[in-house]
Structure formats: C-alpha cells, structure tokens
C-alpha cells in the first residue's frame, strides 16, 4: 500500500496552531480531511489576503487542486456549515460544491444537543468547560444508536421526523424535569427545517470511501487536519476534562476511514509555551488574574506570568473567545504524545512570542520531568483523579529571552537562546523539531529538512 498520508495533530490541549502547518502540507495535497470533532475546533486561514475563521471545512479548501472531506468521524452542525460554505463562496471559492465532500455517515448536531450540553454542564459539580456546541451530546446519541446522520437529512421528511421523535424522547423528558420546556422544539417543525437544509447539502453529501481509496491507489498526497488534541482525547486525555472523540493519530485515521499502513508521517504541533481552555490538570500553568478577579488583570506593578503569556500570545479562543490559561512548555506531555500518537516530527509555533515573554519575565522555562507521588517520572500519569495530585514540574531554565528578526529564514539564523530552547525540547521529548513558527502568517515558518 502507498504511504501517502500526512497526519497533523495537536500534542497538548488544542489551539497549538495546527492550521499553519496543515496549510503548508495541503499546498501539494490531493485530499485534505477533517476526521474528528465538530465546530468546537477553529482555525484561521488566509485567502486572497483576507483572514477567515473556519470551524468545520478543512483549511486546505483555499488550494484549488484539493478535494476536502468532512469525514465520518465528525459531528456536523448543518447551520454552521452552511454559513461557512456561504462565506467561502463570498470570498471567491466558487467551486466549493465540487471540492467539498461531506460523509453521509457524519452525525448531525441539532439544537437539542446544544441545550443538553448546557444542562449537563449545569448539573455537574465540576463542569468540563465545554464549548457548548453540543459535541459530546451528539456523540452520546451516536453511541446510543439514536444519532441522526447527514444521510438522514436526505430522507423523505416523514422518515426524518420519526428518527428525530425517537432521538428526542428522553432528551425532552430531561428538559421537562429541569425547567427547560422552552427548549423543546416541535418535532415536525425540526424535521421540516432540517429536511429543507438537506436540500442545500445534496451536492456535498456522499460516500467518501471511494474518493479516499482512489487517492491511496494512485499515491496521491492525503493530509489529515487534526482537530482538538492528545490531552483532550476521550481515552488518552485528562478524563473527564476532555472532548468526546479520539483526536490522537489512531482516532483521526478511524474518523477519516484511513488504514494505518498508508501513513507516511505524523506531525505533532505545539506552541513554545502552553495554553488550555476549559478545566482540567495543567502542570506548568502560571499564576494569572483569571483566578484572582479581573481587578488584578494588567496590573502595571507586577503582571503575573500567566497574564504576560496570554497577552503576548493573544491567547483568547477562536471559537468561544474565552481567555486561555497559560503556562510554560511541557515536554513531558510531548514525550507521552510521541508514543501514544506516533509522532515523527514536531512543529513548534510562537517561538518569537516565547522570546518576547522571556525578555519580559527574565527567563524561559521548559518542563523536562515531573515529580509525582514522591518519584521523578517522564510520562504523563493517568491516575491524577485518583491521587488528587497535579504533577510537579522540574524545569530547565534559560535566562532572558530573544527577538527574532523578520528576515530570519533558516534555523541557523535563529538567536542562540532560541536554538538552545529547541535543543532542550528535542532532548526532553525525544522528537526532532522540523517546523518552527516565528510569526503570525503562514509564511513565517522555518522548515529544517535535515532533521
Ligand atoms: P467540547 O469538545 O465542546 O465537549 O469541550 C470539551 C473540552 O475540550 C473543553 O475543555 C473545550 O474547551 C476543549 N476543546 C474542544 N475543542 C477544542 C479545540 O479545538 N481547541 C481547544 N480546546 C478545545
């Protein structure tokens, strides 16, 4: 079998800047595939000099030779997707109907999934901090075999209505029990609206397997554009503070319908510092005004390190605009990701930002090991809930920071301390750093071909 698949995945908690490297890889790809999650993800792409935020359509759509696939492992909010398609058309991507393919097996997010997501979060003692997009509740319906798939939107309206009636029986009971009657939408109205929506999706919904099989057969490049990330994986992340799909490499292959033998390389993406939205363990997190009341934010006297990282890195969610929790680079997680996700190369973004952070804070830190349960350990432990202990980071410290000149195009031209940082991360993680992001635009990427 041809090895023609490049997988791009997040190594931490999402928001690593996967879009930039996925875009660089998609330039000469035939297929670009989104395989897991839904519009909880978000990335910004640049087309004709204009920025646009995408949540479902793979960013590879900006390259005219690509066919982009929303795979069977995803969950799709049809209204959001129609909006995205209309925006892309208005930006000049007029051939989207022939280049975007949506698996008929992808599951549909309905308004009741979003209300249920809200209800679950409200009832929890420790909420996950979900994006409230109905992602987990849609996957739960899929697992309970009451999910509605994109194919179902093409059924005669009465058949769709029957399916929605069956799916909502228990959910509507829950709404009644929790004073959420206003969220109970009439089933036939829902069926009519989503059946009509199905008409708009006719050019897009199909069986994506033959397209994928053909690309493998002819050794055409396939890029899997990962969403979410390793530590958000429902099986391998910080359960229960995770998303409801499997964004690790194997999960994305499953969600796309790709065989593991076809994988050529896996690129793991991270930032030079770390961030997280939502709740859950974050060993290298730095103190921040998020926990101290906003009166402390941007304090002119001594800003907290977490705030400095957030402000210099513009760490606010693309999807929900929430301020992100911020901290130093955790290379222990990268070492775990190396094995769980089979990462061949790292892409480290925001090396320029980390240099500025270092200049402001007076140092840059890299977590190389943890102290946990009285021992030094080198992989992320999986019993944090049981022990109630967050691993204590052991740091390598680099004093000061650096500035990266806009003209810098190669690894050798990077400031000495920036190269020291890369070397420490490579040593601690065991993964070669092949791609380095040194600025906001897609072109601000150093590629090391000799690693
Ligand atoms: P859900 O995926 O909306 O159920 O949210 C579950 C957790 O995953 C929350 O902590 C979210 O903030 C997080 N999450 C989901 N998708 C992303 C993403 O694309 N980037 C960063 N965090 C995400």
CSV table of C-alpha atoms and ligand atoms in Angstrom, one decimal:
chain,number,residue,atom,x,y,z
A,1,UNK,CA,0.0,0.0,0.0
A,2,UNK,CA,1.3,3.5,-0.8
A,3,UNK,CA,2.3,5.6,2.1
A,4,UNK,CA,0.7,8.9,1.2
A,5,UNK,CA,-0.9,10.2,4.3
A,6,UNK,CA,0.4,13.0,6.5
A,7,UNK,CA,-1.3,13.4,9.8
A,8,UNK,CA,-1.2,16.8,11.6
A,9,UNK,CA,-2.3,16.5,15.2
A,10,UNK,CA,-2.3,18.7,18.4
A,11,UNK,CA,0.0,17.4,21.2
A,12,UNK,CA,-1.5,19.4,24.1
A,13,UNK,CA,-5.0,20.8,24.7
A,14,UNK,CA,-5.8,22.3,21.3
A,15,UNK,CA,-5.1,25.8,19.9
A,16,UNK,CA,-1.5,24.8,19.0
A,17,UNK,CA,-1.7,26.5,15.6
A,18,UNK,CA,-2.3,23.3,13.6
A,19,UNK,CA,-3.8,25.4,10.8
A,20,UNK,CA,-0.4,26.8,9.8
A,21,UNK,CA,1.4,23.5,9.2
A,22,UNK,CA,-1.7,21.8,7.9
A,23,UNK,CA,-1.9,24.6,5.3
A,24,UNK,CA,1.8,24.2,4.4
A,25,UNK,CA,1.2,20.5,3.9
A,26,UNK,CA,-2.0,21.0,1.9
A,27,UNK,CA,-0.3,23.1,-0.7
A,28,UNK,CA,0.6,20.0,-2.7
A,29,UNK,CA,-2.1,17.6,-1.4
A,30,UNK,CA,-5.0,15.9,-3.3
A,31,UNK,CA,-7.2,15.3,-0.3
A,32,UNK,CA,-7.5,17.2,3.0
A,33,UNK,CA,-9.6,15.5,5.6
A,34,UNK,CA,-11.2,16.6,8.9
A,35,UNK,CA,-11.8,13.4,10.9
A,36,UNK,CA,-12.9,14.2,14.5
A,37,UNK,CA,-14.9,16.7,16.5
A,38,UNK,CA,-17.1,19.4,15.0
A,39,UNK,CA,-17.3,23.2,15.3
A,40,UNK,CA,-15.7,23.1,18.7
A,41,UNK,CA,-12.5,23.5,16.7
A,42,UNK,CA,-11.5,26.7,15.0
A,43,UNK,CA,-8.7,27.9,12.8
A,44,UNK,CA,-7.9,30.9,10.8
A,45,UNK,CA,-6.9,30.7,7.1
A,46,UNK,CA,-5.8,33.4,4.8
A,47,UNK,CA,-7.3,33.6,1.3
A,48,UNK,CA,-6.6,36.4,-1.2
A,49,UNK,CA,-5.0,38.3,1.7
A,50,UNK,CA,-8.2,38.1,3.8
A,51,UNK,CA,-8.4,36.2,7.0
A,52,UNK,CA,-11.3,33.9,7.7
A,53,UNK,CA,-12.2,31.6,10.7
A,54,UNK,CA,-13.1,28.1,9.8
A,55,UNK,CA,-14.7,25.6,12.2
A,56,UNK,CA,-15.6,22.6,10.0
A,57,UNK,CA,-14.4,23.0,6.5
A,58,UNK,CA,-10.7,21.9,6.2
A,59,UNK,CA,-8.4,24.9,5.7
A,60,UNK,CA,-6.9,23.1,2.6
A,61,UNK,CA,-10.0,24.4,0.7
A,62,UNK,CA,-8.0,27.5,-0.2
A,63,UNK,CA,-5.9,25.5,-2.6
A,64,UNK,CA,-7.7,24.8,-5.8
A,65,UNK,CA,-6.3,21.4,-6.5
A,66,UNK,CA,-7.6,19.9,-3.2
A,67,UNK,CA,-10.7,17.9,-2.5
A,68,UNK,CA,-11.7,18.5,1.1
A,69,UNK,CA,-13.5,15.9,3.2
A,70,UNK,CA,-15.5,16.2,6.3
A,71,UNK,CA,-15.1,12.6,7.5
A,72,UNK,CA,-17.5,10.0,9.0
A,73,UNK,CA,-16.0,10.5,12.5
A,74,UNK,CA,-17.1,14.1,12.7
A,75,UNK,CA,-20.2,15.8,14.1
A,76,UNK,CA,-21.7,18.5,11.9
A,77,UNK,CA,-23.9,21.4,12.9
A,78,UNK,CA,-25.5,21.9,9.4
A,79,UNK,CA,-26.4,25.6,10.0
A,80,UNK,CA,-22.9,26.5,11.0
A,81,UNK,CA,-21.6,24.6,8.0
A,82,UNK,CA,-24.0,26.3,5.5
A,83,UNK,CA,-22.8,29.6,6.9
A,84,UNK,CA,-19.2,28.6,6.4
A,85,UNK,CA,-19.8,27.4,2.9
A,86,UNK,CA,-21.6,30.7,2.0
A,87,UNK,CA,-18.7,32.7,3.5
A,88,UNK,CA,-16.1,30.7,1.5
A,89,UNK,CA,-18.2,31.3,-1.7
A,90,UNK,CA,-18.4,35.0,-1.0
A,91,UNK,CA,-14.6,35.1,-0.6
A,92,UNK,CA,-14.3,33.7,-4.2
A,93,UNK,CA,-14.1,29.9,-3.7
A,94,UNK,CA,-16.9,29.4,-6.2
A,95,UNK,CA,-16.1,25.7,-7.0
A,96,UNK,CA,-16.7,24.6,-3.4
A,97,UNK,CA,-19.7,22.4,-4.5
A,98,UNK,CA,-17.3,20.2,-6.5
A,99,UNK,CA,-14.4,20.3,-4.0
A,100,UNK,CA,-16.1,19.8,-0.6
A,101,UNK,CA,-17.4,16.3,0.3
A,102,UNK,CA,-19.3,15.5,3.5
A,103,UNK,CA,-19.5,11.9,4.6
A,104,UNK,CA,-23.2,10.8,4.8
A,105,UNK,CA,-22.1,9.0,7.9
A,106,UNK,CA,-21.1,12.1,9.8
A,107,UNK,CA,-23.6,12.8,12.7
A,108,UNK,CA,-25.8,15.8,12.8
A,109,UNK,CA,-25.8,18.3,15.8
A,110,UNK,CA,-29.4,19.5,16.5
A,111,UNK,CA,-30.4,22.4,18.7
A,112,UNK,CA,-31.4,19.9,21.5
A,113,UNK,CA,-27.7,18.7,21.6
A,114,UNK,CA,-26.6,22.2,22.5
A,115,UNK,CA,-29.3,22.6,25.2
A,116,UNK,CA,-28.4,19.2,26.6
A,117,UNK,CA,-24.7,20.2,26.6
A,118,UNK,CA,-25.6,23.2,28.7
A,119,UNK,CA,-27.8,21.1,31.0
A,120,UNK,CA,-25.0,18.5,31.6
A,121,UNK,CA,-22.5,21.3,32.4
A,122,UNK,CA,-25.0,23.0,34.8
A,123,UNK,CA,-25.7,19.7,36.7
A,124,UNK,CA,-22.0,18.9,37.2
A,125,UNK,CA,-20.2,19.7,40.4
A,126,UNK,CA,-17.0,20.3,38.3
A,127,UNK,CA,-18.1,21.4,34.8
A,128,UNK,CA,-15.8,20.4,31.9
A,129,UNK,CA,-16.0,23.9,30.4
A,130,UNK,CA,-17.2,22.6,27.1
A,131,UNK,CA,-17.6,24.8,24.1
A,132,UNK,CA,-21.4,24.3,24.5
A,133,UNK,CA,-21.7,23.4,20.8
A,134,UNK,CA,-23.5,20.1,21.5
A,135,UNK,CA,-20.4,18.0,20.6
A,136,UNK,CA,-20.4,15.4,23.4
A,137,UNK,CA,-24.2,15.0,23.5
A,138,UNK,CA,-24.3,14.4,19.7
A,139,UNK,CA,-21.5,11.7,20.1
A,140,UNK,CA,-23.5,10.2,23.0
A,141,UNK,CA,-26.6,9.8,20.7
A,142,UNK,CA,-24.3,8.2,18.2
A,143,UNK,CA,-23.1,5.7,20.8
A,144,UNK,CA,-26.7,5.1,21.9
A,145,UNK,CA,-27.6,4.4,18.3
A,146,UNK,CA,-30.2,7.2,18.2
A,147,UNK,CA,-28.0,9.6,16.3
A,148,UNK,CA,-29.1,11.2,13.0
A,149,UNK,CA,-26.6,11.2,10.2
A,150,UNK,CA,-26.1,13.6,7.3
A,151,UNK,CA,-27.6,10.9,5.0
A,152,UNK,CA,-30.8,11.2,7.1
A,153,UNK,CA,-31.3,14.8,6.0
A,154,UNK,CA,-31.9,13.4,2.5
A,155,UNK,CA,-34.7,11.0,3.6
A,156,UNK,CA,-38.3,11.8,3.0
A,157,UNK,CA,-39.4,14.3,5.7
A,158,UNK,CA,-41.8,11.9,7.5
A,159,UNK,CA,-38.9,9.4,7.9
A,160,UNK,CA,-36.6,12.0,9.3
A,161,UNK,CA,-39.4,13.2,11.7
A,162,UNK,CA,-39.7,9.6,13.0
A,163,UNK,CA,-36.0,9.5,13.7
A,164,UNK,CA,-36.0,12.8,15.5
A,165,UNK,CA,-39.1,11.8,17.6
A,166,UNK,CA,-37.2,8.7,18.7
A,167,UNK,CA,-34.0,10.6,19.4
A,168,UNK,CA,-35.6,13.3,21.5
A,169,UNK,CA,-37.9,11.2,23.7
A,170,UNK,CA,-35.5,11.0,26.6
A,171,UNK,CA,-33.9,14.4,26.0
A,172,UNK,CA,-37.3,16.2,26.1
A,173,UNK,CA,-38.1,14.4,29.4
A,174,UNK,CA,-34.8,15.8,30.8
A,175,UNK,CA,-35.8,19.3,29.6
A,176,UNK,CA,-39.2,19.0,31.3
A,177,UNK,CA,-37.6,17.9,34.5
A,178,UNK,CA,-35.2,20.8,34.6
A,179,UNK,CA,-37.5,23.8,33.7
A,180,UNK,CA,-36.2,23.8,30.1
A,181,UNK,CA,-39.6,23.4,28.4
A,182,UNK,CA,-38.7,26.5,26.2
A,183,UNK,CA,-36.0,24.3,24.6
A,184,UNK,CA,-38.5,21.7,23.5
A,185,UNK,CA,-38.9,22.2,19.7
A,186,UNK,CA,-41.8,20.7,17.9
A,187,UNK,CA,-40.5,17.5,16.2
A,188,UNK,CA,-42.3,18.1,12.9
A,189,UNK,CA,-41.0,21.7,12.7
A,190,UNK,CA,-37.5,20.4,13.3
A,191,UNK,CA,-37.9,17.7,10.7
A,192,UNK,CA,-39.1,20.3,8.1
A,193,UNK,CA,-36.3,22.7,8.8
A,194,UNK,CA,-33.5,20.1,8.6
A,195,UNK,CA,-35.1,18.3,5.6
A,196,UNK,CA,-35.0,21.6,3.8
A,197,UNK,CA,-31.4,22.1,5.0
A,198,UNK,CA,-30.7,18.6,3.5
A,199,UNK,CA,-31.7,20.0,0.0
A,200,UNK,CA,-28.8,22.5,0.3
A,201,UNK,CA,-26.4,19.7,1.2
A,202,UNK,CA,-27.3,17.5,-1.7
A,203,UNK,CA,-24.2,18.5,-3.8
A,204,UNK,CA,-21.9,17.7,-0.8
A,205,UNK,CA,-23.1,14.6,0.9
A,206,UNK,CA,-21.7,11.3,-0.4
A,207,UNK,CA,-19.8,8.1,0.3
A,208,UNK,CA,-16.2,9.4,0.8
A,209,UNK,CA,-14.6,5.9,0.8
A,210,UNK,CA,-14.1,5.6,-3.0
A,211,UNK,CA,-12.5,9.1,-3.1
A,212,UNK,CA,-10.1,8.0,-0.4
A,213,UNK,CA,-9.4,4.6,-1.9
A,214,UNK,CA,-8.7,6.2,-5.3
A,215,UNK,CA,-6.2,8.7,-3.7
A,216,UNK,CA,-4.3,5.8,-2.0
A,217,UNK,CA,-4.4,3.7,-5.1
A,218,UNK,CA,-2.7,6.5,-7.1
A,219,UNK,CA,-0.3,7.5,-4.3
A,220,UNK,CA,-1.8,11.0,-4.1
A,221,UNK,CA,-1.0,13.0,-1.0
A,222,UNK,CA,-3.6,13.0,1.7
A,223,UNK,CA,-3.5,15.4,4.7
A,224,UNK,CA,-5.4,14.7,7.8
A,225,UNK,CA,-6.1,18.0,9.5
A,226,UNK,CA,-6.4,17.1,13.2
A,227,UNK,CA,-8.8,18.9,15.5
A,228,UNK,CA,-8.5,19.2,19.3
A,229,UNK,CA,-5.5,17.4,20.7
A,230,UNK,CA,-3.8,14.5,22.5
A,231,UNK,CA,-4.7,15.6,26.1
A,232,UNK,CA,-8.3,16.2,25.1
A,233,UNK,CA,-8.7,12.6,23.8
A,234,UNK,CA,-11.6,10.8,25.4
A,235,UNK,CA,-9.5,7.7,26.0
A,236,UNK,CA,-6.0,9.1,26.4
A,237,UNK,CA,-6.5,12.6,27.8
A,238,UNK,CA,-7.4,14.0,31.2
A,239,UNK,CA,-10.8,12.3,31.5
A,240,UNK,CA,-13.4,13.7,32.3
A,241,UNK,CA,-12.0,17.1,31.3
A,242,UNK,CA,-11.8,16.0,27.6
A,243,UNK,CA,-13.7,16.2,24.4
A,244,UNK,CA,-15.9,13.4,23.2
A,245,UNK,CA,-13.8,12.0,20.3
A,246,UNK,CA,-10.4,10.5,19.7
A,247,UNK,CA,-8.1,13.2,18.3
A,248,UNK,CA,-4.9,11.0,18.7
A,249,UNK,CA,-3.4,9.7,15.5
A,250,UNK,CA,-5.2,6.4,15.5
A,251,UNK,CA,-8.6,8.1,16.2
A,252,UNK,CA,-8.2,10.5,13.3
A,253,UNK,CA,-7.4,7.6,11.0
A,254,UNK,CA,-10.5,5.8,12.2
A,255,UNK,CA,-12.6,9.0,11.9
A,256,UNK,CA,-11.4,9.5,8.3
A,257,UNK,CA,-11.5,5.9,7.3
A,258,UNK,CA,-7.8,5.6,6.5
A,259,UNK,CA,-5.6,2.5,7.0
A,260,UNK,CA,-2.6,2.8,9.3
A,261,UNK,CA,-0.3,1.3,6.6
A,262,UNK,CA,-0.9,4.4,4.4
A,263,UNK,CA,0.6,6.8,7.0
A,264,UNK,CA,3.8,8.4,5.8
A,265,UNK,CA,4.4,10.8,8.6
A,266,UNK,CA,2.8,12.2,11.7
A,267,UNK,CA,3.5,15.9,12.6
A,268,UNK,CA,2.7,16.8,16.2
A,269,UNK,CA,2.0,20.5,16.8
A,270,UNK,CA,2.6,22.6,19.9
A,271,UNK,CA,3.4,26.1,20.9
A,272,UNK,CA,6.7,27.2,22.5
A,273,UNK,CA,4.6,27.8,25.7
A,274,UNK,CA,1.3,26.0,26.6
A,275,UNK,CA,-2.3,27.0,26.9
A,276,UNK,CA,-5.6,25.4,27.8
A,277,UNK,CA,-9.3,26.4,27.7
A,278,UNK,CA,-11.8,24.7,30.0
A,279,UNK,CA,-11.0,22.9,33.2
A,280,UNK,CA,-8.5,20.1,34.0
A,281,UNK,CA,-4.9,19.5,35.0
A,282,UNK,CA,-2.2,21.8,33.6
A,283,UNK,CA,1.1,21.1,35.5
A,284,UNK,CA,3.0,24.1,34.0
A,285,UNK,CA,0.2,26.6,34.3
A,286,UNK,CA,1.4,30.0,35.6
A,287,UNK,CA,-0.4,32.3,38.0
A,288,UNK,CA,-2.9,34.6,36.3
A,289,UNK,CA,-5.6,37.1,37.1
A,290,UNK,CA,-8.2,34.6,35.7
A,291,UNK,CA,-8.2,33.2,39.3
A,292,UNK,CA,-7.8,36.4,41.1
A,293,UNK,CA,-10.6,38.6,39.8
A,294,UNK,CA,-10.2,40.8,36.9
A,295,UNK,CA,-9.2,43.8,39.0
A,296,UNK,CA,-5.7,42.3,39.0
A,297,UNK,CA,-5.5,42.0,35.3
A,298,UNK,CA,-2.8,44.0,33.5
A,299,UNK,CA,-1.6,45.3,36.8
A,300,UNK,CA,1.1,47.9,36.0
A,301,UNK,CA,3.2,46.9,39.0
A,302,UNK,CA,4.0,43.3,38.6
A,303,UNK,CA,1.9,41.4,36.0
A,304,UNK,CA,1.6,37.7,36.6
A,305,UNK,CA,3.4,35.3,34.3
A,306,UNK,CA,0.2,33.7,33.1
A,307,UNK,CA,-1.2,37.1,32.1
A,308,UNK,CA,2.1,38.1,30.3
A,309,UNK,CA,1.9,34.9,28.2
A,310,UNK,CA,-1.8,35.4,27.4
A,311,UNK,CA,-1.4,39.0,26.4
A,312,UNK,CA,1.8,38.5,24.3
A,313,UNK,CA,0.4,35.3,22.7
A,314,UNK,CA,-3.1,36.7,22.2
A,315,UNK,CA,-4.4,33.6,23.9
A,316,UNK,CA,-8.2,34.0,23.5
A,317,UNK,CA,-10.3,31.2,22.0
A,318,UNK,CA,-11.1,31.3,18.2
A,319,UNK,CA,-14.4,29.5,18.8
A,320,UNK,CA,-15.6,30.9,22.2
A,321,UNK,CA,-13.3,33.9,22.7
A,322,UNK,CA,-12.6,32.6,26.3
A,323,UNK,CA,-9.3,33.8,27.8
A,324,UNK,CA,-6.9,30.8,27.9
A,325,UNK,CA,-5.0,29.5,30.9
A,326,UNK,CA,-1.3,29.8,30.1
A,327,UNK,CA,2.0,28.3,31.2
A,328,UNK,CA,5.5,27.1,30.2
A,329,UNK,CA,6.3,24.5,27.6
A,330,UNK,CA,5.7,21.0,29.0
A,331,UNK,CA,8.0,18.5,27.2
A,332,UNK,CA,6.8,15.5,29.3
A,333,UNK,CA,3.4,15.7,27.5
A,334,UNK,CA,5.3,15.7,24.2
A,335,UNK,CA,7.2,12.6,25.3
A,336,UNK,CA,3.9,10.8,26.1
A,337,UNK,CA,2.5,12.1,22.8
A,338,UNK,CA,5.5,10.6,20.9
A,339,UNK,CA,4.4,7.1,22.0
A,340,UNK,CA,0.6,7.4,22.1
A,341,UNK,CA,0.4,9.3,18.8
A,342,UNK,CA,3.5,8.0,17.0
A,343,UNK,CA,4.8,11.5,16.3
A,344,UNK,CA,7.7,11.7,13.8
A,345,UNK,CA,8.3,15.4,13.8
A,346,UNK,CA,7.4,18.4,15.9
A,347,UNK,CA,6.1,21.7,14.7
A,348,UNK,CA,6.7,24.4,17.4
A,349,UNK,CA,4.8,27.6,16.9
A,350,UNK,CA,5.2,31.0,18.6
A,351,UNK,CA,9.0,30.8,19.1
A,352,UNK,CA,9.1,34.6,18.5
A,353,UNK,CA,6.4,35.1,21.2
A,354,UNK,CA,8.3,33.0,23.7
A,355,UNK,CA,11.4,35.1,23.2
A,356,UNK,CA,9.4,38.2,24.0
A,357,UNK,CA,7.9,36.5,27.0
A,358,UNK,CA,11.4,35.7,28.2
A,359,UNK,CA,12.5,39.3,27.8
A,360,UNK,CA,9.6,40.5,29.9
A,361,UNK,CA,9.7,37.8,32.6
A,362,UNK,CA,13.5,37.5,32.7
A,363,UNK,CA,13.6,33.8,31.8
A,364,UNK,CA,12.1,31.0,29.8
A,365,UNK,CA,11.3,27.6,31.3
A,366,UNK,CA,10.9,24.1,29.8
A,367,UNK,CA,9.4,21.3,31.9
A,368,UNK,CA,11.5,18.2,31.3
A,369,UNK,CA,10.3,15.8,34.0
A,370,UNK,CA,7.6,15.6,36.8
A,371,UNK,CA,7.8,14.8,40.4
A,372,UNK,CA,4.7,12.8,41.2
A,373,UNK,CA,3.9,10.6,44.2
A,374,UNK,CA,7.4,11.2,45.5
A,375,UNK,CA,9.1,10.0,42.3
A,376,UNK,CA,10.6,11.6,39.2
A,377,UNK,CA,8.6,10.4,36.2
A,378,UNK,CA,8.9,11.1,32.5
A,379,UNK,CA,5.5,10.4,31.1
A,380,UNK,CA,2.1,11.9,31.9
A,381,UNK,CA,0.4,9.9,34.7
A,382,UNK,CA,-3.1,8.6,34.2
A,383,UNK,CA,-4.4,8.4,37.8
A,384,UNK,CA,-4.4,12.2,38.7
A,385,UNK,CA,-8.2,12.0,39.6
A,386,UNK,CA,-7.4,9.1,42.0
A,387,UNK,CA,-4.4,10.6,43.7
A,388,UNK,CA,-5.7,14.2,43.6
A,389,UNK,CA,-2.1,15.3,42.9
A,390,UNK,CA,-1.1,17.5,40.0
A,391,UNK,CA,2.4,16.5,38.8
A,392,UNK,CA,5.1,19.0,40.0
A,393,UNK,CA,7.2,20.2,37.0
A,394,UNK,CA,11.0,20.1,37.0
A,395,UNK,CA,12.2,22.9,34.8
A,396,UNK,CA,15.2,23.6,32.7
A,397,UNK,CA,15.7,27.4,32.8
A,398,UNK,CA,17.1,29.7,30.1
A,399,UNK,CA,17.7,33.2,31.4
A,400,UNK,CA,16.3,36.1,29.4
A,401,UNK,CA,14.7,35.9,26.1
A,402,UNK,CA,15.3,36.8,22.4
A,403,UNK,CA,14.0,38.7,19.4
A,404,UNK,CA,13.6,37.0,16.1
A,405,UNK,CA,14.3,39.2,13.1
A,406,UNK,CA,11.6,39.2,10.3
A,407,UNK,CA,14.4,38.4,7.8
A,408,UNK,CA,15.3,35.1,9.6
A,409,UNK,CA,14.6,32.2,7.2
A,410,UNK,CA,16.7,29.3,8.5
A,411,UNK,CA,17.3,27.5,11.7
A,412,UNK,CA,21.0,28.6,11.8
A,413,UNK,CA,19.9,32.3,11.7
A,414,UNK,CA,17.8,31.9,14.9
A,415,UNK,CA,19.2,33.6,18.1
A,416,UNK,CA,21.4,31.3,20.2
A,417,UNK,CA,19.0,31.1,23.1
A,418,UNK,CA,16.1,30.2,20.8
A,419,UNK,CA,18.2,27.3,19.4
A,420,UNK,CA,19.0,26.3,22.9
A,421,UNK,CA,15.3,26.1,23.7
A,422,UNK,CA,14.7,23.9,20.6
A,423,UNK,CA,17.5,21.6,21.6
A,424,UNK,CA,16.1,21.2,25.2
A,425,UNK,CA,12.7,20.4,23.8
A,426,UNK,CA,14.1,17.8,21.4
A,427,UNK,CA,16.2,16.1,24.1
A,428,UNK,CA,13.4,16.0,26.6
A,429,UNK,CA,10.6,14.9,24.2
A,430,UNK,CA,12.7,12.6,22.0
A,431,UNK,CA,11.2,14.1,18.9
A,432,UNK,CA,13.0,16.1,16.2
A,433,UNK,CA,11.7,19.7,15.7
A,434,UNK,CA,11.3,20.0,11.9
A,435,UNK,CA,9.0,23.1,11.7
A,436,UNK,CA,9.3,26.3,13.7
A,437,UNK,CA,6.7,29.1,13.6
A,438,UNK,CA,8.2,32.5,14.1
A,439,UNK,CA,5.3,34.9,13.3
A,440,UNK,CA,1.6,35.0,12.6
A,441,UNK,CA,1.5,34.5,8.9
A,442,UNK,CA,1.7,31.1,7.1
A,443,UNK,CA,5.0,32.2,5.6
A,444,UNK,CA,6.6,32.7,9.0
A,445,UNK,CA,7.6,29.0,9.1
A,446,UNK,CA,11.2,27.7,9.2
A,447,UNK,CA,11.5,24.2,7.8
A,448,UNK,CA,14.5,22.1,8.7
A,449,UNK,CA,14.9,19.4,6.0
A,450,UNK,CA,17.9,17.8,7.6
A,451,UNK,CA,16.5,16.6,10.9
B,1,LIG,P1,-16.3,20.0,23.9
B,1,LIG,O1,-15.4,19.4,22.8
B,1,LIG,O2,-17.1,21.2,23.4
B,1,LIG,O3,-17.2,19.0,24.5
B,1,LIG,O4,-15.4,20.6,25.1
B,1,LIG,C1,-14.6,19.7,25.9
B,1,LIG,C2,-13.2,20.3,26.2
B,1,LIG,O5,-12.4,20.3,25.1
B,1,LIG,C3,-13.3,21.7,26.7
B,1,LIG,O6,-12.3,21.9,27.7
B,1,LIG,C4,-13.0,22.6,25.5
B,1,LIG,O7,-12.5,23.8,25.8
B,1,LIG,C5,-12.0,21.7,24.8
B,1,LIG,N1,-11.9,21.8,23.4
B,1,LIG,C6,-12.7,21.3,22.4
B,1,LIG,N2,-12.3,21.6,21.2
B,1,LIG,C7,-11.2,22.4,21.3
B,1,LIG,C8,-10.4,23.0,20.4
B,1,LIG,O8,-10.5,22.9,19.2
B,1,LIG,N3,-9.3,23.7,21.0
B,1,LIG,C9,-9.2,23.8,22.3
B,1,LIG,N4,-9.9,23.2,23.2
B,1,LIG,C10,-11.0,22.5,22.7
